[in-house]
Amino acid sequence: MRLTTERDLTETEELLFVWRARQRVSQTVGGIIMHWKSLSRWCGVIAASWFGVMGCSSSSTNETARECTSGEVASCEHQSGCVAQKACDGKVFGSCECVGAGGSSGNGGSAGNGNGGVGGAGATSGASSGGSTTGGVGATGGAAGSSGSAGVGGTGGGGGCTGTQELCGGSCVELDNDAKHCGRCGHDCLAGTCSDGKCQRFTLASPKDPIGITADDTTVFWVDADAGEIQSAPRGTANQHNTLATGLTNPFAVVIQDSDLIFIEKATNGRVRRIPKAGGTPVGIAGSQVTPSALAADASSIYWGLEGTDQITDGTDTRPASNPQGIAIDAAGVFFTTFTEGSIRRAPRDLGAAQPTAELIASQTKPTAITVNATHVFWVNRDPSGGVYSLPKAGGPLITLDTTDTPYDVEVDASHAYWLTRESGGQLRRRGLSSGAVETLATGLGAVHSLVITSDALYWTVQHATNARVQGLAKP
């Protein structure tokens, strides 16, 4: 009996040998695959844990960790120091971008359509936002990728103005010549123009002979002595007026008391009368007044001067006053100028009271117009060597605001004293109440006479045979 070899195996035995060999190979390959799958799963867990991203896993449930939601916008700090924001793409915030002040925001981009990748044999397919990456050999394809989020709108364009322009109220303007923003944003020249950053005067009306003037919140009122009328115009307008009363005899001064205008007719047989501010028939307050001149009123009282009898009066009682040319009142007293004697005096509001008239200062040259604020009295000496002066009501040294040729009127607001002078062809000037230099606000005005201050402007009268006018200027 001879030994047999593989060559001696029968055909059946050969087939059995081959089958067993294939089984061993199959088992080996299967083990490798199982180990690879296990490794893949562990890789995905580790990557998701360490990095928050899908590194190796074929599972579409291992999504990226989100720090924000789509469309979310947050403030951020830009290296330039500008106002900046960053926008979310659905997962993370983008870069920090400056936000423009002027232009409109751009439209956001459309969302991308992401399709899941089809896995090839061997490797895991990694899903990507807006589309997928095809995997390597051997593994199942990943699930469809999520759609790309809409693009963030572009930031607005810059809002800077060019050249010498400045941004005022959302518009670029030239402060040198813009009548609504003259010299600074919001400085309105009313009916005037703007030149070199300064408002220019305007003509409110052109009456025949305007003298006394006053104003309320909406309207300027004045008397026209030559026409014998009281007229008015809306504040801040040009070249228009309304006639409120006619047939008057030399109307001279006008003031406001509540809803009425109080005025005097300066004549040897003069009168003090009133009319509604809207116009109407004058009503008498006092008749047979000998050359009434200065006039003042508040809610409860009216005072006027009488040149012909050298007195001041409230219509009932009187006080001596040598040629009174100006009257002003406060809660405690009546202040007046004596043109002939050259003094500034104060009487009690009750002119019939026993309290004497006090002389605040003497030796003045032709004092005329006068006004007061809470602490001081102001007046002008209407003389070629005259000036504008102030004195504390409680007593103190004389304050010289200006020395000027023939000043005509003075008024004050919360911060400045303003006056008219006929020096150098007629000027409007001012100075701070506490200190400061004299400023010339307008020149070449002509024969200026009376002044009134409103919240936003100054108005005055100019006498002239053929070119009389009421003019205005926006406050600086």
Short mmCIF file of C-alpha atoms in Angstrom, two decimals:
data_model
loop_
_atom_site.label_atom_id
_atom_site.label_comp_id
_atom_site.label_asym_id
_atom_site.label_seq_id
_atom_site.Cartn_x
_atom_site.Cartn_y
_atom_site.Cartn_z
CA MET A 1 0.00 0.00 0.00
CA ARG A 2 1.60 3.24 -1.00
CA LEU A 3 1.37 6.57 0.74
CA THR A 4 -0.91 9.01 -0.91
CA THR A 5 -0.30 12.78 -1.58
CA GLU A 6 -2.64 15.60 -2.53
CA ARG A 7 -2.24 14.47 -6.08
CA ASP A 8 -3.81 11.21 -5.03
CA LEU A 9 -6.87 12.85 -3.54
CA THR A 10 -10.04 12.16 -5.26
CA GLU A 11 -11.92 14.88 -7.00
CA THR A 12 -14.38 14.99 -4.09
CA GLU A 13 -11.66 15.50 -1.58
CA GLU A 14 -10.18 18.29 -3.68
CA LEU A 15 -13.48 20.14 -3.73
CA LEU A 16 -13.84 19.74 0.03
CA PHE A 17 -10.34 21.19 0.53
CA VAL A 18 -11.13 24.23 -1.59
CA TRP A 19 -14.40 24.87 0.21
CA ARG A 20 -12.74 24.81 3.62
CA ALA A 21 -10.04 27.21 2.46
CA ARG A 22 -12.61 29.68 1.20
CA GLN A 23 -14.43 29.48 4.53
CA ARG A 24 -11.28 30.44 6.39
CA VAL A 25 -10.68 33.41 4.07
CA SER A 26 -14.29 34.54 4.43
CA GLN A 27 -14.09 34.39 8.21
CA THR A 28 -10.88 36.41 8.19
CA VAL A 29 -12.32 39.12 5.90
CA GLY A 30 -15.53 39.28 7.95
CA GLY A 31 -13.54 39.83 11.09
CA ILE A 32 -11.62 42.63 9.48
CA ILE A 33 -14.84 44.31 8.37
CA MET A 34 -16.38 44.00 11.82
CA HIS A 35 -13.29 45.49 13.41
CA TRP A 36 -13.35 48.37 10.88
CA LYS A 37 -16.99 49.16 11.59
CA SER A 38 -16.34 49.14 15.31
CA LEU A 39 -13.34 51.41 14.82
CA SER A 40 -15.44 53.77 12.70
CA ARG A 41 -18.09 54.07 15.38
CA TRP A 42 -15.50 54.79 18.08
CA CYS A 43 -13.80 57.35 15.84
CA GLY A 44 -17.10 59.22 15.39
CA VAL A 45 -17.74 59.26 19.13
CA ILE A 46 -14.24 60.51 19.93
CA ALA A 47 -14.26 63.18 17.20
CA ALA A 48 -17.70 64.45 18.19
CA SER A 49 -16.63 64.55 21.82
CA TRP A 50 -13.30 66.28 21.23
CA PHE A 51 -13.96 68.55 18.27
CA GLY A 52 -17.75 68.83 17.93
CA VAL A 53 -17.56 67.70 14.26
CA MET A 54 -18.24 64.46 12.35
CA GLY A 55 -14.89 62.95 11.66
CA CYS A 56 -15.38 59.31 10.82
CA SER A 57 -18.90 58.21 11.50
CA SER A 58 -21.26 57.28 8.70
CA SER A 59 -24.24 58.12 10.91
CA SER A 60 -26.09 61.30 9.89
CA THR A 61 -27.24 61.81 13.49
CA ASN A 62 -23.81 63.06 14.59
CA GLU A 63 -24.55 66.73 13.72
CA THR A 64 -22.28 69.71 14.25
CA ALA A 65 -22.72 71.51 17.58
CA ARG A 66 -24.53 74.84 16.97
CA GLU A 67 -23.53 78.11 18.66
CA CYS A 68 -26.32 80.20 17.09
CA THR A 69 -29.42 80.05 14.95
CA SER A 70 -29.81 81.04 11.31
CA GLY A 71 -30.31 84.77 10.84
CA GLU A 72 -29.13 85.68 14.34
CA VAL A 73 -27.03 88.88 14.50
CA ALA A 74 -24.80 89.90 17.40
CA SER A 75 -22.69 92.97 18.17
CA CYS A 76 -18.93 92.56 18.10
CA GLU A 77 -15.72 94.58 18.42
CA HIS A 78 -14.01 95.52 15.19
CA GLN A 79 -10.32 96.45 15.13
CA SER A 80 -11.15 99.81 13.52
CA GLY A 81 -13.42 100.79 16.41
CA CYS A 82 -16.49 101.05 14.17
CA VAL A 83 -19.98 99.85 15.11
CA ALA A 84 -19.86 96.21 14.02
CA GLN A 85 -21.94 93.01 13.89
CA LYS A 86 -21.52 89.35 13.07
CA ALA A 87 -24.22 87.15 11.51
CA CYS A 88 -25.00 83.46 11.99
CA ASP A 89 -25.05 81.04 9.06
CA GLY A 90 -27.13 78.53 10.98
CA LYS A 91 -24.26 77.01 12.95
CA VAL A 92 -21.55 79.53 13.75
CA PHE A 93 -21.11 83.31 13.64
CA GLY A 94 -19.29 84.79 10.67
CA SER A 95 -16.61 87.46 10.69
CA CYS A 96 -17.05 90.81 12.48
CA GLU A 97 -18.00 93.51 9.94
CA CYS A 98 -18.51 97.28 10.25
CA VAL A 99 -22.11 98.44 9.92
CA GLY A 100 -22.38 101.38 7.48
CA ALA A 101 -24.28 104.54 8.53
CA GLY A 102 -25.66 105.61 5.23
CA GLY A 103 -26.57 102.97 2.66
CA SER A 104 -29.29 100.33 2.68
CA SER A 105 -28.57 96.79 3.71
CA GLY A 106 -28.05 94.25 0.94
CA ASN A 107 -30.44 91.37 0.34
CA GLY A 108 -29.53 88.02 1.80
CA GLY A 109 -28.56 85.13 -0.51
CA SER A 110 -30.89 82.20 -1.25
CA ALA A 111 -30.55 79.00 0.71
CA GLY A 112 -28.55 76.21 -0.96
CA ASN A 113 -30.17 72.87 -1.82
CA GLY A 114 -28.06 70.18 -0.19
CA ASN A 115 -28.34 66.55 -1.38
CA GLY A 116 -26.95 63.68 0.68
CA GLY A 117 -23.90 61.91 -0.66
CA VAL A 118 -24.03 58.41 -2.14
CA GLY A 119 -21.51 56.19 -0.40
CA GLY A 120 -19.11 54.07 -2.39
CA ALA A 121 -17.64 50.85 -1.20
CA GLY A 122 -15.15 51.04 1.59
CA ALA A 123 -15.25 54.47 3.28
CA THR A 124 -17.84 56.49 5.16
CA SER A 125 -19.49 59.41 3.38
CA GLY A 126 -19.18 62.73 5.26
CA ALA A 127 -22.23 64.98 4.99
CA SER A 128 -21.57 68.65 4.21
CA SER A 129 -23.71 71.78 4.47
CA GLY A 130 -25.27 72.49 1.12
CA GLY A 131 -24.14 69.20 -0.50
CA SER A 132 -22.26 66.02 0.37
CA THR A 133 -18.86 64.61 -0.21
CA THR A 134 -18.71 61.23 -1.94
CA GLY A 135 -17.25 58.64 0.40
CA GLY A 136 -14.51 56.16 -0.23
CA VAL A 137 -14.76 52.58 -1.20
CA GLY A 138 -17.00 50.15 0.58
CA ALA A 139 -19.36 52.11 2.91
CA THR A 140 -22.97 53.16 2.66
CA GLY A 141 -23.59 56.75 1.51
CA GLY A 142 -24.41 59.42 4.08
CA ALA A 143 -27.81 60.99 4.48
CA ALA A 144 -28.72 64.11 2.51
CA GLY A 145 -26.88 67.19 3.64
CA SER A 146 -28.86 70.05 5.14
CA SER A 147 -29.61 73.09 2.97
CA GLY A 148 -27.25 75.99 3.11
CA SER A 149 -28.61 78.88 5.13
CA ALA A 150 -29.51 82.10 3.48
CA GLY A 151 -26.68 84.56 3.02
CA VAL A 152 -26.49 87.47 5.39
CA GLY A 153 -27.47 90.83 3.85
CA GLY A 154 -24.64 93.18 3.02
CA THR A 155 -23.93 95.98 5.44
CA GLY A 156 -25.04 99.47 4.49
CA GLY A 157 -22.79 101.81 2.60
CA GLY A 158 -20.93 104.60 4.37
CA GLY A 159 -22.90 107.72 5.28
CA GLY A 160 -20.08 110.28 5.18
CA CYS A 161 -20.53 113.66 3.52
CA THR A 162 -18.09 114.96 0.94
CA GLY A 163 -15.99 118.10 0.89
CA THR A 164 -17.14 120.81 3.29
CA GLN A 165 -20.57 119.27 3.86
CA GLU A 166 -21.85 118.19 7.26
CA LEU A 167 -24.47 115.59 8.12
CA CYS A 168 -27.56 117.32 9.56
CA GLY A 169 -30.79 115.42 10.13
CA GLY A 170 -29.79 112.66 7.72
CA SER A 171 -28.85 115.05 4.89
CA CYS A 172 -25.50 116.43 3.80
CA VAL A 173 -25.55 120.23 3.86
CA GLU A 174 -23.20 123.18 3.45
CA LEU A 175 -23.22 125.00 6.80
CA ASP A 176 -21.84 128.11 5.09
CA ASN A 177 -24.96 128.74 3.01
CA ASP A 178 -27.81 126.44 4.09
CA ALA A 179 -30.61 128.63 5.49
CA LYS A 180 -31.97 125.75 7.61
CA HIS A 181 -28.55 124.78 8.99
CA CYS A 182 -26.59 128.02 9.03
CA GLY A 183 -23.25 127.69 10.81
CA ARG A 184 -24.52 124.68 12.75
CA CYS A 185 -27.12 121.94 12.37
CA GLY A 186 -30.66 123.15 13.03
CA HIS A 187 -29.86 126.88 13.01
CA ASP A 188 -32.79 128.21 10.96
CA CYS A 189 -32.49 131.65 9.35
CA LEU A 190 -36.30 131.89 9.11
CA ALA A 191 -37.00 134.19 6.15
CA GLY A 192 -33.36 135.22 5.85
CA THR A 193 -30.52 133.74 3.84
CA CYS A 194 -27.28 132.20 5.11
CA SER A 195 -23.89 133.59 4.11
CA ASP A 196 -20.51 132.50 5.48
CA GLY A 197 -22.28 130.52 8.18
CA LYS A 198 -24.25 133.55 9.46
CA CYS A 199 -27.94 134.30 9.08
CA GLN A 200 -28.78 137.51 7.22
CA ARG A 201 -31.53 139.94 8.13
CA PHE A 202 -34.85 139.93 6.30
CA THR A 203 -37.63 142.47 5.80
CA LEU A 204 -40.83 141.50 7.54
CA ALA A 205 -42.83 144.42 6.12
CA SER A 206 -42.46 147.90 4.63
CA PRO A 207 -44.88 150.27 6.40
CA LYS A 208 -44.72 154.07 6.09
CA ASP A 209 -43.33 154.99 9.52
CA PRO A 210 -42.96 152.11 11.99
CA ILE A 211 -42.01 153.08 15.55
CA GLY A 212 -43.08 150.98 18.55
CA ILE A 213 -42.92 147.17 18.24
CA THR A 214 -43.84 144.08 20.30
CA ALA A 215 -44.37 140.35 19.73
CA ASP A 216 -45.98 137.22 21.14
CA ASP A 217 -45.42 133.52 20.42
CA THR A 218 -46.57 133.73 16.80
CA THR A 219 -46.88 137.35 15.68
CA VAL A 220 -44.99 140.65 15.51
CA PHE A 221 -47.02 143.86 16.06
CA TRP A 222 -46.03 147.47 15.39
CA VAL A 223 -47.50 150.94 15.00
CA ASP A 224 -47.29 152.93 11.77
CA ALA A 225 -47.33 156.55 12.91
CA ASP A 226 -47.67 158.10 9.46
CA ALA A 227 -50.45 155.77 8.31
CA GLY A 228 -52.21 155.95 11.69
CA GLU A 229 -52.42 152.15 11.91
CA ILE A 230 -51.52 149.14 13.99
CA GLN A 231 -50.16 146.33 11.87
CA SER A 232 -48.88 142.78 12.30
CA ALA A 233 -47.15 139.92 10.51
CA PRO A 234 -46.43 136.28 11.35
CA ARG A 235 -43.01 135.79 12.89
CA GLY A 236 -40.30 134.58 10.54
CA THR A 237 -42.03 135.69 7.33
CA ALA A 238 -41.12 138.26 4.71
CA ASN A 239 -42.85 141.15 2.96
CA GLN A 240 -46.35 140.76 4.29
CA HIS A 241 -48.51 142.39 6.95
CA ASN A 242 -52.05 142.70 8.26
CA THR A 243 -53.78 145.91 9.33
CA LEU A 244 -55.44 145.60 12.74
CA ALA A 245 -56.61 149.19 13.35
CA THR A 246 -56.84 152.37 11.27
CA GLY A 247 -57.67 156.05 11.74
CA LEU A 248 -55.34 156.53 14.71
CA THR A 249 -53.62 159.81 15.62
CA ASN A 250 -49.84 159.40 15.73
CA PRO A 251 -49.70 155.96 17.38
CA PHE A 252 -46.35 155.71 19.12
CA ALA A 253 -45.84 152.75 21.50
CA VAL A 254 -47.54 149.34 21.72
CA VAL A 255 -47.39 146.50 24.30
CA ILE A 256 -49.26 143.25 24.93
CA GLN A 257 -51.63 142.55 27.81
CA ASP A 258 -53.15 139.06 27.65
CA SER A 259 -55.13 138.89 24.39
CA ASP A 260 -55.07 142.64 23.76
CA LEU A 261 -52.71 145.24 22.37
CA ILE A 262 -52.32 148.41 24.45
CA PHE A 263 -51.14 151.50 22.57
CA ILE A 264 -50.77 155.23 23.01
CA GLU A 265 -51.56 158.03 20.57
CA LYS A 266 -48.89 160.64 21.19
CA ALA A 267 -50.56 164.03 20.90
CA THR A 268 -51.33 167.02 23.08
CA ASN A 269 -54.76 165.49 23.53
CA GLY A 270 -53.49 161.95 23.46
CA ARG A 271 -55.12 158.67 24.36
CA VAL A 272 -54.35 155.22 25.72
CA ARG A 273 -56.45 152.52 24.06
CA ARG A 274 -56.67 148.78 23.48
CA ILE A 275 -57.69 146.44 20.65
CA PRO A 276 -57.75 142.63 20.40
CA LYS A 277 -54.57 141.14 18.94
CA ALA A 278 -56.68 139.83 16.08
CA GLY A 279 -57.78 143.39 15.27
CA GLY A 280 -60.97 145.33 15.83
CA THR A 281 -62.35 148.63 17.06
CA PRO A 282 -60.13 150.40 19.64
CA VAL A 283 -61.50 150.77 23.16
CA GLY A 284 -60.47 153.73 25.32
CA ILE A 285 -58.48 153.31 28.54
CA ALA A 286 -57.61 156.96 29.18
CA GLY A 287 -58.28 160.15 27.21
CA SER A 288 -57.09 163.76 27.32
CA GLN A 289 -53.52 162.68 28.07
CA VAL A 290 -50.94 165.42 27.52
CA THR A 291 -48.39 163.94 25.14
CA PRO A 292 -48.19 160.36 26.42
CA SER A 293 -44.85 158.75 25.63
CA ALA A 294 -43.42 155.66 27.32
CA LEU A 295 -45.66 152.61 27.94
CA ALA A 296 -45.45 149.35 29.93
CA ALA A 297 -47.97 146.70 30.99
CA ASP A 298 -48.30 143.30 32.62
CA ALA A 299 -51.30 141.10 33.32
CA SER A 300 -52.73 143.40 35.98
CA SER A 301 -51.49 146.94 35.37
CA ILE A 302 -50.67 149.55 32.72
CA TYR A 303 -48.25 152.46 33.20
CA TRP A 304 -47.32 155.29 30.87
CA GLY A 305 -45.36 158.52 30.88
CA LEU A 306 -46.65 162.02 30.22
CA GLU A 307 -44.15 164.39 28.63
CA GLY A 308 -46.52 167.36 28.84
CA THR A 309 -47.04 167.13 32.62
CA ASP A 310 -43.74 165.44 33.67
CA GLN A 311 -45.40 162.47 35.27
CA ILE A 312 -45.81 158.72 35.17
CA THR A 313 -49.28 157.32 35.80
CA ASP A 314 -51.38 154.17 35.96
CA GLY A 315 -54.51 156.08 35.00
CA THR A 316 -55.40 156.75 38.63
CA ASP A 317 -52.31 157.86 40.55
CA THR A 318 -49.21 159.73 39.41
CA ARG A 319 -45.57 160.29 40.33
CA PRO A 320 -43.33 163.17 39.28
CA ALA A 321 -41.01 162.33 36.38
CA SER A 322 -39.14 164.92 34.36
CA ASN A 323 -39.85 164.12 30.71
CA PRO A 324 -40.17 160.32 31.12
CA GLN A 325 -39.01 158.52 27.98
CA GLY A 326 -38.92 154.91 29.15
CA ILE A 327 -40.86 152.69 31.60
CA ALA A 328 -40.27 149.09 32.71
CA ILE A 329 -41.93 147.09 35.48
CA ASP A 330 -41.26 144.03 37.61
CA ALA A 331 -43.15 142.46 40.50
CA ALA A 332 -41.96 145.09 43.00
CA GLY A 333 -41.65 148.40 41.21
CA VAL A 334 -41.90 150.75 38.26
CA PHE A 335 -38.57 151.81 36.73
CA PHE A 336 -38.37 154.91 34.54
CA THR A 337 -35.95 157.34 32.94
CA THR A 338 -36.04 161.11 33.33
CA PHE A 339 -34.69 162.57 30.10
CA THR A 340 -34.33 166.12 31.38
CA GLU A 341 -32.88 165.38 34.83
CA GLY A 342 -30.76 162.49 33.57
CA SER A 343 -31.65 159.88 36.17
CA ILE A 344 -32.89 156.31 36.57
CA ARG A 345 -35.62 155.97 39.19
CA ARG A 346 -37.88 153.37 40.80
CA ALA A 347 -41.36 153.89 42.24
CA PRO A 348 -43.60 151.36 44.01
CA ARG A 349 -46.19 149.68 41.82
CA ASP A 350 -48.86 151.45 43.85
CA LEU A 351 -48.09 154.96 42.70
CA GLY A 352 -50.40 156.36 45.40
CA ALA A 353 -48.49 154.66 48.22
CA ALA A 354 -46.49 156.62 50.79
CA GLN A 355 -43.25 154.93 49.75
CA PRO A 356 -41.03 157.50 48.04
CA THR A 357 -39.51 157.25 44.59
CA ALA A 358 -35.89 156.06 44.73
CA GLU A 359 -33.15 157.49 42.54
CA LEU A 360 -30.92 154.61 41.44
CA ILE A 361 -28.38 156.71 39.54
CA ALA A 362 -28.04 160.33 38.39
CA SER A 363 -25.83 162.29 36.00
CA GLN A 364 -26.93 160.36 32.92
CA THR A 365 -27.08 162.07 29.53
CA LYS A 366 -30.50 161.84 27.90
CA PRO A 367 -31.57 158.41 29.24
CA THR A 368 -34.47 157.01 27.26
CA ALA A 369 -35.31 153.33 26.64
CA ILE A 370 -35.20 151.08 29.72
CA THR A 371 -35.77 147.40 30.55
CA VAL A 372 -35.21 145.04 33.49
CA ASN A 373 -34.53 141.40 34.25
CA ALA A 374 -34.55 139.59 37.60
CA THR A 375 -31.40 141.29 38.92
CA HIS A 376 -30.51 144.35 36.83
CA VAL A 377 -31.92 147.42 35.15
CA PHE A 378 -30.66 148.35 31.64
CA TRP A 379 -30.98 151.62 29.72
CA VAL A 380 -29.52 153.71 26.90
CA ASN A 381 -28.30 157.29 26.92
CA ARG A 382 -29.51 158.63 23.59
CA ASP A 383 -26.69 161.02 22.83
CA PRO A 384 -23.79 161.17 20.34
CA SER A 385 -21.50 160.43 23.30
CA GLY A 386 -23.98 158.01 24.79
CA GLY A 387 -23.90 154.34 25.64
CA VAL A 388 -25.67 151.27 26.97
CA TYR A 389 -25.56 150.70 30.73
CA SER A 390 -26.64 148.37 33.49
CA LEU A 391 -27.03 148.61 37.25
CA PRO A 392 -27.89 145.99 39.90
CA LYS A 393 -31.39 146.55 41.28
CA ALA A 394 -30.10 146.05 44.80
CA GLY A 395 -27.39 148.66 44.28
CA GLY A 396 -23.83 148.43 43.03
CA PRO A 397 -21.38 149.85 40.51
CA LEU A 398 -22.43 151.06 37.07
CA ILE A 399 -21.75 148.57 34.26
CA THR A 400 -20.94 149.96 30.82
CA LEU A 401 -22.04 147.51 28.14
CA ASP A 402 -21.12 149.74 25.19
CA THR A 403 -20.19 153.32 24.39
CA THR A 404 -21.85 154.24 21.12
CA ASP A 405 -23.32 157.11 19.17
CA THR A 406 -27.04 157.59 19.77
CA PRO A 407 -28.31 154.20 20.93
CA TYR A 408 -32.09 153.93 20.66
CA ASP A 409 -33.39 150.81 22.39
CA VAL A 410 -32.20 147.93 24.60
CA GLU A 411 -33.75 144.53 25.39
CA VAL A 412 -32.49 141.43 27.23
CA ASP A 413 -33.04 137.69 27.14
CA ALA A 414 -31.67 134.99 29.43
CA SER A 415 -28.08 135.31 28.21
CA HIS A 416 -27.52 138.61 26.37
CA ALA A 417 -28.36 142.28 26.19
CA TYR A 418 -29.21 143.53 22.67
CA TRP A 419 -29.40 147.12 21.51
CA LEU A 420 -29.88 149.33 18.47
CA THR A 421 -27.53 152.20 17.67
CA ARG A 422 -27.53 154.72 14.86
CA GLU A 423 -23.75 154.70 14.81
CA SER A 424 -22.07 153.81 11.49
CA GLY A 425 -25.31 153.83 9.53
CA GLY A 426 -27.35 151.85 12.04
CA GLN A 427 -26.34 148.64 13.80
CA LEU A 428 -27.67 145.81 15.95
CA ARG A 429 -25.28 144.73 18.70
CA ARG A 430 -25.18 142.43 21.71
CA ARG A 431 -23.08 141.42 24.70
CA GLY A 432 -23.29 138.63 27.26
CA LEU A 433 -25.00 139.55 30.51
CA SER A 434 -22.12 138.34 32.65
CA SER A 435 -19.16 139.40 30.50
CA GLY A 436 -17.69 139.27 27.03
CA ALA A 437 -17.00 141.47 24.06
CA VAL A 438 -19.56 143.47 22.11
CA GLU A 439 -20.73 141.68 18.95
CA THR A 440 -22.12 143.49 15.93
CA LEU A 441 -24.92 141.36 14.48
CA ALA A 442 -26.11 143.59 11.63
CA THR A 443 -24.90 146.80 9.97
CA GLY A 444 -26.23 149.37 7.52
CA LEU A 445 -29.68 149.30 9.10
CA GLY A 446 -30.49 153.02 8.84
CA ALA A 447 -32.48 155.06 11.38
CA VAL A 448 -33.32 152.25 13.79
CA HIS A 449 -35.88 152.95 16.51
CA SER A 450 -37.43 150.09 18.56
CA LEU A 451 -36.44 146.47 19.27
CA VAL A 452 -38.21 143.31 20.45
CA ILE A 453 -36.80 139.84 21.19
CA THR A 454 -38.55 136.52 20.63
CA SER A 455 -37.39 133.00 21.38
CA ASP A 456 -35.69 132.61 17.99
CA ALA A 457 -35.22 136.07 16.51
CA LEU A 458 -34.87 139.82 16.92
CA TYR A 459 -37.20 142.33 15.22
CA TRP A 460 -36.81 146.09 14.92
CA THR A 461 -38.25 149.14 13.22
CA VAL A 462 -36.41 151.47 10.82
CA GLN A 463 -37.62 154.99 10.06
CA HIS A 464 -37.11 156.46 6.61
CA ALA A 465 -39.01 158.82 4.34
CA THR A 466 -39.17 156.34 1.46
CA ASN A 467 -37.63 153.10 2.75
CA ALA A 468 -39.06 152.53 6.22
CA ARG A 469 -39.27 148.87 7.22
CA VAL A 470 -39.69 146.25 9.92
CA GLN A 471 -36.80 143.82 9.83
CA GLY A 472 -35.83 140.59 11.53
CA LEU A 473 -32.77 138.44 12.18
CA ALA A 474 -32.59 134.91 13.51
CA LYS A 475 -30.74 134.75 16.81
CA PRO A 476 -27.08 133.74 16.39
#
